[in-house]
Coordinates of C-alpha atoms in Angstrom, one line a residue:
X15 CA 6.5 2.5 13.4
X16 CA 9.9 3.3 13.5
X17 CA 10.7 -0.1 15.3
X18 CA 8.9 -1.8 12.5
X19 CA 11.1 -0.6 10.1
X20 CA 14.2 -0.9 11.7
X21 CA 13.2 -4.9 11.9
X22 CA 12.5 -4.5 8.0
X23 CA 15.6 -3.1 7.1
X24 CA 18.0 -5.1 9.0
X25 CA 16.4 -8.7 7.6
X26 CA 16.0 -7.3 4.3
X27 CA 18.2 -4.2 4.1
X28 CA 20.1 -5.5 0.8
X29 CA 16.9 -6.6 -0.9
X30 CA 15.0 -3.4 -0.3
X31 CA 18.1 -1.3 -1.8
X32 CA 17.5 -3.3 -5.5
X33 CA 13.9 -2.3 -4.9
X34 CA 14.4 1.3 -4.3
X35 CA 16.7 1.8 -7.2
X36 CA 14.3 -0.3 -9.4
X37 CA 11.7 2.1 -7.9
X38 CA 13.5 5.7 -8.7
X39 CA 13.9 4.1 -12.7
X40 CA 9.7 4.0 -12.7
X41 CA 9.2 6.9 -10.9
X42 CA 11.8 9.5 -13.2
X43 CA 10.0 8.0 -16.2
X44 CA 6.5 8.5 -15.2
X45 CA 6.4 12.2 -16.4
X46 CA 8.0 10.8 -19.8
X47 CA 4.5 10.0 -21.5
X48 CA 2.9 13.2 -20.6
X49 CA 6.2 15.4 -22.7
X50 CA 5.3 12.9 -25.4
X51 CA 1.2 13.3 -25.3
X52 CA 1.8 16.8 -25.0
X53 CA 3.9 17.3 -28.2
X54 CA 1.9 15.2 -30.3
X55 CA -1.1 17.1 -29.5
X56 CA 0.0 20.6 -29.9
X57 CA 1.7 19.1 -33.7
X58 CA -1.7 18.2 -35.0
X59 CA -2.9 20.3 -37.6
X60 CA -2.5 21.9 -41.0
X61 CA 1.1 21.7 -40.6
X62 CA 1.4 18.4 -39.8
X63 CA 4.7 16.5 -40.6
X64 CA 4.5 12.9 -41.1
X65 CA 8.1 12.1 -39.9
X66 CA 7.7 14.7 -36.8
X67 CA 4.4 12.6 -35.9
X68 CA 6.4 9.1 -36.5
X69 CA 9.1 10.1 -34.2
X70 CA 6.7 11.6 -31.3
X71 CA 4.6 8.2 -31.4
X72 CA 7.8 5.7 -31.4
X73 CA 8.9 7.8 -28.5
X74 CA 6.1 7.8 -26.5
X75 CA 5.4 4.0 -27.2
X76 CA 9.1 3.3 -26.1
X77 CA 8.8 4.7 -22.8
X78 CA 5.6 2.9 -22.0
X79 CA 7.4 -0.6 -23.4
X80 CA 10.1 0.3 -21.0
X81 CA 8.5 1.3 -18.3
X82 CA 6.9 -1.4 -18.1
X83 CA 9.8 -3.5 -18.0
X84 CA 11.2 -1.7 -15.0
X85 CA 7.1 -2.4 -13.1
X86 CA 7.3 -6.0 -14.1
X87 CA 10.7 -6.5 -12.3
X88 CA 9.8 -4.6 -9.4
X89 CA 7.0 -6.4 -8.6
X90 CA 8.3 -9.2 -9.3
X91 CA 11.1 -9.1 -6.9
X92 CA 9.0 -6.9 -4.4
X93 CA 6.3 -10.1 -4.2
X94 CA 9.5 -12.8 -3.9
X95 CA 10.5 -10.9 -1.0
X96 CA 6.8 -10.8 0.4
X97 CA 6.7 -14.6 0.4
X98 CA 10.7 -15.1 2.0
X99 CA 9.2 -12.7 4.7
X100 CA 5.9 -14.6 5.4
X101 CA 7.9 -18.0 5.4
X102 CA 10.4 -16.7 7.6
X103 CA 7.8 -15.2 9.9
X104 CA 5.9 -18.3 10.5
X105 CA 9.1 -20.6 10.9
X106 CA 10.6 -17.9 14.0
X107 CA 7.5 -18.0 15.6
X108 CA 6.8 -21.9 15.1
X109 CA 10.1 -22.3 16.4
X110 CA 9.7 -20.3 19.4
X111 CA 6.8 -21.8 19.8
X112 CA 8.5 -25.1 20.4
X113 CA 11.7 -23.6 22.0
X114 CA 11.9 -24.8 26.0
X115 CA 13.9 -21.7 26.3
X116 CA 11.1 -19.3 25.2
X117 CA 9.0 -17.8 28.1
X118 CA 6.0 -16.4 26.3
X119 CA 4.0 -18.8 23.3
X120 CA 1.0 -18.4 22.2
X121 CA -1.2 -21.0 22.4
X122 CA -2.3 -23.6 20.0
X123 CA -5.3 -21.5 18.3
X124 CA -3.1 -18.0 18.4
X125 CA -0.2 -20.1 16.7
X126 CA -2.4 -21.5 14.2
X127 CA -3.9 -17.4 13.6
X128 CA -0.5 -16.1 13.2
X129 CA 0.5 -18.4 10.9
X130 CA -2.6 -18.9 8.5
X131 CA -3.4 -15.1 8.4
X132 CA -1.3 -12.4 10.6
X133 CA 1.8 -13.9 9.5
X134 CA 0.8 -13.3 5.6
X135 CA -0.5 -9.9 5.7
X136 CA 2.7 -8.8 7.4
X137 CA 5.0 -10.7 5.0
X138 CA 3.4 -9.5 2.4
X139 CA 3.2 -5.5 3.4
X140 CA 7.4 -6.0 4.2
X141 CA 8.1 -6.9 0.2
X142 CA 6.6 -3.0 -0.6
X143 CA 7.0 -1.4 2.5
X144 CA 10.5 1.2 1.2
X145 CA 9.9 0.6 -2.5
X146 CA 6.2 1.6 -2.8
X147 CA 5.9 4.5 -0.6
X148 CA 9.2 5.4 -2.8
X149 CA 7.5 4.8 -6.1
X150 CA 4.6 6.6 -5.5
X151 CA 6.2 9.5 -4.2
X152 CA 8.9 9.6 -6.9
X153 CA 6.0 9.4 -9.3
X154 CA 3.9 12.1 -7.8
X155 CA 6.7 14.6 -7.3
X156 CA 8.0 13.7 -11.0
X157 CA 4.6 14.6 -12.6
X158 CA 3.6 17.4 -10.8
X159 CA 6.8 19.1 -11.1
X160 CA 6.5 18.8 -15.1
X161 CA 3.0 20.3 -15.5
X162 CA 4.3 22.9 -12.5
X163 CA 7.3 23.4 -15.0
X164 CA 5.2 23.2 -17.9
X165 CA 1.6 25.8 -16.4
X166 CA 2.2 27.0 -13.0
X167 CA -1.3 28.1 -12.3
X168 CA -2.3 24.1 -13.2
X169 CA 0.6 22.2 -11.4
X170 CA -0.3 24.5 -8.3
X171 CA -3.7 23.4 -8.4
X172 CA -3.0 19.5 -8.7
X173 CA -0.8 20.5 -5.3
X174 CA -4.5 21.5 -3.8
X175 CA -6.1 18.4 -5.0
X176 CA -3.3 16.3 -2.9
X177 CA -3.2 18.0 0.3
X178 CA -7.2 17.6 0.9
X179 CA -7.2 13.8 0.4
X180 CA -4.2 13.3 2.7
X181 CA -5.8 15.0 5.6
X182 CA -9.2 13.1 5.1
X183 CA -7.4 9.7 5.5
X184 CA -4.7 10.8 8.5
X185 CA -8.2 11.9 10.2
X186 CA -9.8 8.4 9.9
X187 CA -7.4 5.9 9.1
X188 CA -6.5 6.0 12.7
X189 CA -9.6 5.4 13.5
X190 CA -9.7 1.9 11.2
X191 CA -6.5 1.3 12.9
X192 CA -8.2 0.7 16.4
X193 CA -10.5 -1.2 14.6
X194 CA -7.9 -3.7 12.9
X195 CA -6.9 -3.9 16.4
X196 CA -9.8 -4.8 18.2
X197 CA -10.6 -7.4 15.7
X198 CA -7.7 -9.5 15.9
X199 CA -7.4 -9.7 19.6
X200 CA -11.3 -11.1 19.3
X201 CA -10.3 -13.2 16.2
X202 CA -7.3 -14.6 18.2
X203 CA -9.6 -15.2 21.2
X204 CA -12.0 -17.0 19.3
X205 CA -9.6 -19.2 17.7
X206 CA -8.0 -20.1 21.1
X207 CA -11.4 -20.9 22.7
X208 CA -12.7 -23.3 19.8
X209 CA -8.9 -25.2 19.8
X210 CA -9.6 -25.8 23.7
X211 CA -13.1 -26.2 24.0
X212 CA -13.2 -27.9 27.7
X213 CA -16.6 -30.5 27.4
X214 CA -17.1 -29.6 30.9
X215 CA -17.8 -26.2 30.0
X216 CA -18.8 -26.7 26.4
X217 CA -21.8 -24.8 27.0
X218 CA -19.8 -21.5 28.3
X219 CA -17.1 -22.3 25.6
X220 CA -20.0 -21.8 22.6
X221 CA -22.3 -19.2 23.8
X222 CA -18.4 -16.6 24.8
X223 CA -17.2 -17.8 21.2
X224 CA -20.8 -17.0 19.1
X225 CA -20.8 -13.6 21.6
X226 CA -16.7 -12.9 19.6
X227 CA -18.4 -13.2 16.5
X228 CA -21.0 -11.1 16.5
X229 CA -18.2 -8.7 17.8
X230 CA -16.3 -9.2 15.3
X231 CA -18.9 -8.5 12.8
X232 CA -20.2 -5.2 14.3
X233 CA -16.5 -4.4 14.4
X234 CA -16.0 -5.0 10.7
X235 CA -19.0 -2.8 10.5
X236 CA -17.5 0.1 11.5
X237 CA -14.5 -0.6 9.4
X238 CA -16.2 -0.4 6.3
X239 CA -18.2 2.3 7.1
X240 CA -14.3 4.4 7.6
X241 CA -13.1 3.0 4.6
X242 CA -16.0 3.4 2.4
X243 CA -16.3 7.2 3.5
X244 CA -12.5 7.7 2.2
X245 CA -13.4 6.4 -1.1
X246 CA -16.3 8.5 -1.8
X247 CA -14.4 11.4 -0.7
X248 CA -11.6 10.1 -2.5
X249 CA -13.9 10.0 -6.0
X250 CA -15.8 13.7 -4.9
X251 CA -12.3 15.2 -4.9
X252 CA -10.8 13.6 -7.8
X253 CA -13.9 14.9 -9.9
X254 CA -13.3 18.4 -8.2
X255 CA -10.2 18.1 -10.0
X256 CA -11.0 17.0 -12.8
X257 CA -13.5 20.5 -13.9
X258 CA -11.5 22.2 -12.1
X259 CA -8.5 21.6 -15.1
X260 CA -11.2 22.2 -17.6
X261 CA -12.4 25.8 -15.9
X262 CA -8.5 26.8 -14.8
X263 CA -7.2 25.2 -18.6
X264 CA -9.9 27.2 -20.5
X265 CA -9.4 30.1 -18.8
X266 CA -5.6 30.2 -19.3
X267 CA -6.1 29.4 -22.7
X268 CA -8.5 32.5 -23.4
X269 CA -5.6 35.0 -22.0
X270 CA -2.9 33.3 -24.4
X271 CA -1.1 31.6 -21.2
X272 CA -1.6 28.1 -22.3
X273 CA -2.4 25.6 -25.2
X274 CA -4.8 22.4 -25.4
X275 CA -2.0 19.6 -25.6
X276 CA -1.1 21.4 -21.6
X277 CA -4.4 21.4 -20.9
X278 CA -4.9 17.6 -22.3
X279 CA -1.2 16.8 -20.1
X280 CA -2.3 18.4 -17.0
X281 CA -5.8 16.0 -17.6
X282 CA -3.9 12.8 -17.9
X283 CA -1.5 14.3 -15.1
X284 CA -4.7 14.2 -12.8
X285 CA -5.1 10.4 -13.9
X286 CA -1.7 9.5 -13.2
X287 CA -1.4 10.9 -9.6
X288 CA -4.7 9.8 -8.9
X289 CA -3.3 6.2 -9.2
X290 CA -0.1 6.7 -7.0
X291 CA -2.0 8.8 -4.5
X292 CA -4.7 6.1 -4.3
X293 CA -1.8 3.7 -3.9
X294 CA 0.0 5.9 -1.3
X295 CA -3.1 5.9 0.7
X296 CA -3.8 2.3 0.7
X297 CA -0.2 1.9 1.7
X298 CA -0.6 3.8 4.5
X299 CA -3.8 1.7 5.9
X300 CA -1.6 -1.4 5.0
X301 CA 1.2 0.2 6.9
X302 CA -1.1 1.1 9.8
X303 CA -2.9 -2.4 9.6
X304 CA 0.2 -4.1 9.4
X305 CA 2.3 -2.4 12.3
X306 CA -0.6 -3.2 14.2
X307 CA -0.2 -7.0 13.2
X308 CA 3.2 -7.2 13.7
X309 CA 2.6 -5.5 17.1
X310 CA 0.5 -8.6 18.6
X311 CA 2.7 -11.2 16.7
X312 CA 5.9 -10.0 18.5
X313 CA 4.1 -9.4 21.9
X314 CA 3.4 -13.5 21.5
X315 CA 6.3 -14.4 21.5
X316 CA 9.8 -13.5 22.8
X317 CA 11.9 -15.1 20.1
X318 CA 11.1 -13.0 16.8
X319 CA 14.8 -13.0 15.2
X320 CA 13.8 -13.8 11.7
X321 CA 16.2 -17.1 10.7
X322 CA 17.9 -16.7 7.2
X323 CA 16.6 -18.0 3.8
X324 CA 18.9 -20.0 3.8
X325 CA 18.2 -21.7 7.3
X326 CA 14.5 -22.0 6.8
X327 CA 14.5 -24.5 3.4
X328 CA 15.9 -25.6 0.8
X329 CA 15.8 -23.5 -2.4
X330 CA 13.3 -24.1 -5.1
X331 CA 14.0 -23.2 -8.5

C-alpha cells in the first residue's frame, strides 16, 4: 500500500495538497450545524425571543450554504484529477506497450482490459485517495469531539458504535480483496483468449473462455455475499445506536445531566458519522480494490512513469 501511495504523491503531490486543505475547511465545519441545531432547540419555549431565534437560523443556514461551497470545490477538483490520472494511466501503458525498449507488454486483450476498465477504477480512486480518507476523518473526529465536549457519557458511546463496524470490515474486506483479485486475472484471461482465438483450436479457445465465465460469476458470487453481509451489519449497528441515544439521552436527562436539544445533537451526530464512516469504509474496499488493480497493471508492464499533463494532450477548456 505504501508503494501505492508514494506513486500517488509524487505525480500528484501538488494537487493533493489543495485537496487536503480544501478537505480540513469541510471537515472543522461539520460540527458547526449541530452547535446551531442544538441552541435553537433548547431556545424554544415560553421564553422565546424572536431576534435570538432569527440569529440562530441565519447562522445555521450560513454554514450549510458554505459548506457546501467548500464540497462542491472539492469534488470538483478531486474528480478533475481522477480523470488526468486515468488519461495518464492509459497513455504510459499504451506507450510501453508500443516501446521496442520495453521487455514486458501485455498482450492485445490485457491492453484493451487495462485501458477500458482497470485503468479507470484506478484513476479514479487516485483523485480521493489523501483528501477523502482526510475528510472523513476530520469530520468524524470534529463531531464526536463536540458531543464528547458537549455529554461525555453520549460522545463515549458514539466512540463504541465506531470501533465495532471497523473491525467487521478489516475481518472481511480482505477477504473481497482476494476476490477482486481472482477476478481480474480470469477477466484478463478471458479477454486475451477471445482477441486470439486460433481457428485451429477454436473449439478449445470457446469451451476454456465459457469455463472463465462461469468463474467469474461464482466469483462475483462470493463478493456479494462479503459485501452484502457488511451492509446489514453496517444498518444492525447503526440502529443499535440509534436506541441506544434515546435509552442513554433519557436517562441523563432524568438525573438533570442533560437537556433535549443534546439529546436531539447527539441524534443528528449519529447521522452525520454514519455518512463519513460509511464513506470511510467504502474507501477502504476502494483502496483495497484499487491497490490490487494497480498491482497487475504495473506487473504488465515495465514502463509505468506516468507522462505529464502536459505531455499527454492538448488542454481543453
Amino acid at each position: 500500500m505504501w508503494n501505492f501511495y508514494a506513486r500517488i504523491w509524487r505525480n500528484t503531490g501538488r494537487a493533493q495538497l489543495t485537496l487536503v486543505v480544501l478537505s480540513l475547511i469541510v471537515a472543522a465545519l461539520a460540527a458547526a450545524p449541530l452547535r446551531f441545531q442544538k441552541d435553537i432547540i433548547n431556545s424554544l419555549g415560553p421564553d422565546l425571543q424572536t431576534n435570538q431565534l432569527l440569529y440562530l437560523c441565519g447562522g445555521y443556514l450560513a454554514v450549510i450554504v458554505v459548506t457546501n461551497i467548500f464540497k462542491f470545490a472539492l469534488n470538483y477538483k478531486s474528480s478533475v484529477l481522477g480523470e488526468d490520472i486515468i488519461r495518464r494511466i492509459r497513455a504510459s501503458i499504451y506507450g510501453a506497450h508500443h516501446n521496442p525498449d520495453t521487455k514486458r507488454k501485455p498482450n492485445t486483450g490485457t491492453l484493451a482490459t487495462i485501458i477500458a476498465a482497470e485503468a479507470e477504477e484506478v484513476g479514479r480512486f487516485v483523485g480521493q485517495a489523501v483528501a477523502n480518507p482526510l475528510l472523513q476523518i476530520g469530520t468524524l473526529v470534529s463531531v464526536v469531539s463536540y458531543v464528547a465536549a458537549t455529554q461525555p457519557y453520549l460522545g463515549g458511546f458514539l466512540v463504541l458504535i465506531i470501533l465495532p463496524q471497523a473491525a467487521i470490515v478489516l475481518f472481511l474486506q480482505e477477504r473481497v480483496n482476494r476476490r477482486v483479485k481472482e477476478r481480474t486475472i480470469v477477466l484478463r484471461q478471458a479477454s486475451s483468449d477471445i482477441s486470439e482465438e486460433d481457428l485451429k483450436n477454436i473449439h478449445h479457445v470457446q469451451e476454456k473462455t465459457l469455463q472463465d465465465f462461469d468463474q467469474i460469476f461464482v466469483i462475483r458470487r462470493g463478493i456479494f455475499k462479503l459485501k452484502l453481509s457488511m451492509k446489514m451489519a453496517m444498518n444492525v449497528i447503526s440502529g443499535i445506536g440509534l436506541v441506544g441515544i434515546l435509552l442513554i439521552g433519557g436517562l441523563l436527562m432524568r438525573e438533570g445531566l442533560s437537556d433535549v436539544g443534546t439529546v436531539v445533537a447527539a441524534i443528528s451526530a449519529l447521522e452525520r458519522i454514519n455518512s463519513p464512516w460509511r464513506l470511510l469504509l467504502n474507501f477502504y474496499k476502494e483502496l483495497s480494490a484499487a491497490r490490487v488493480k494497480f498491482e497487475l497493471i504495473v506487473k504488465s508492464s515495465d514502463a509505468f512513469d506516468l507522462p505529464k499533463p502536459a505531455t499527454v494532450a492538448k488542454k481543453t477548456p
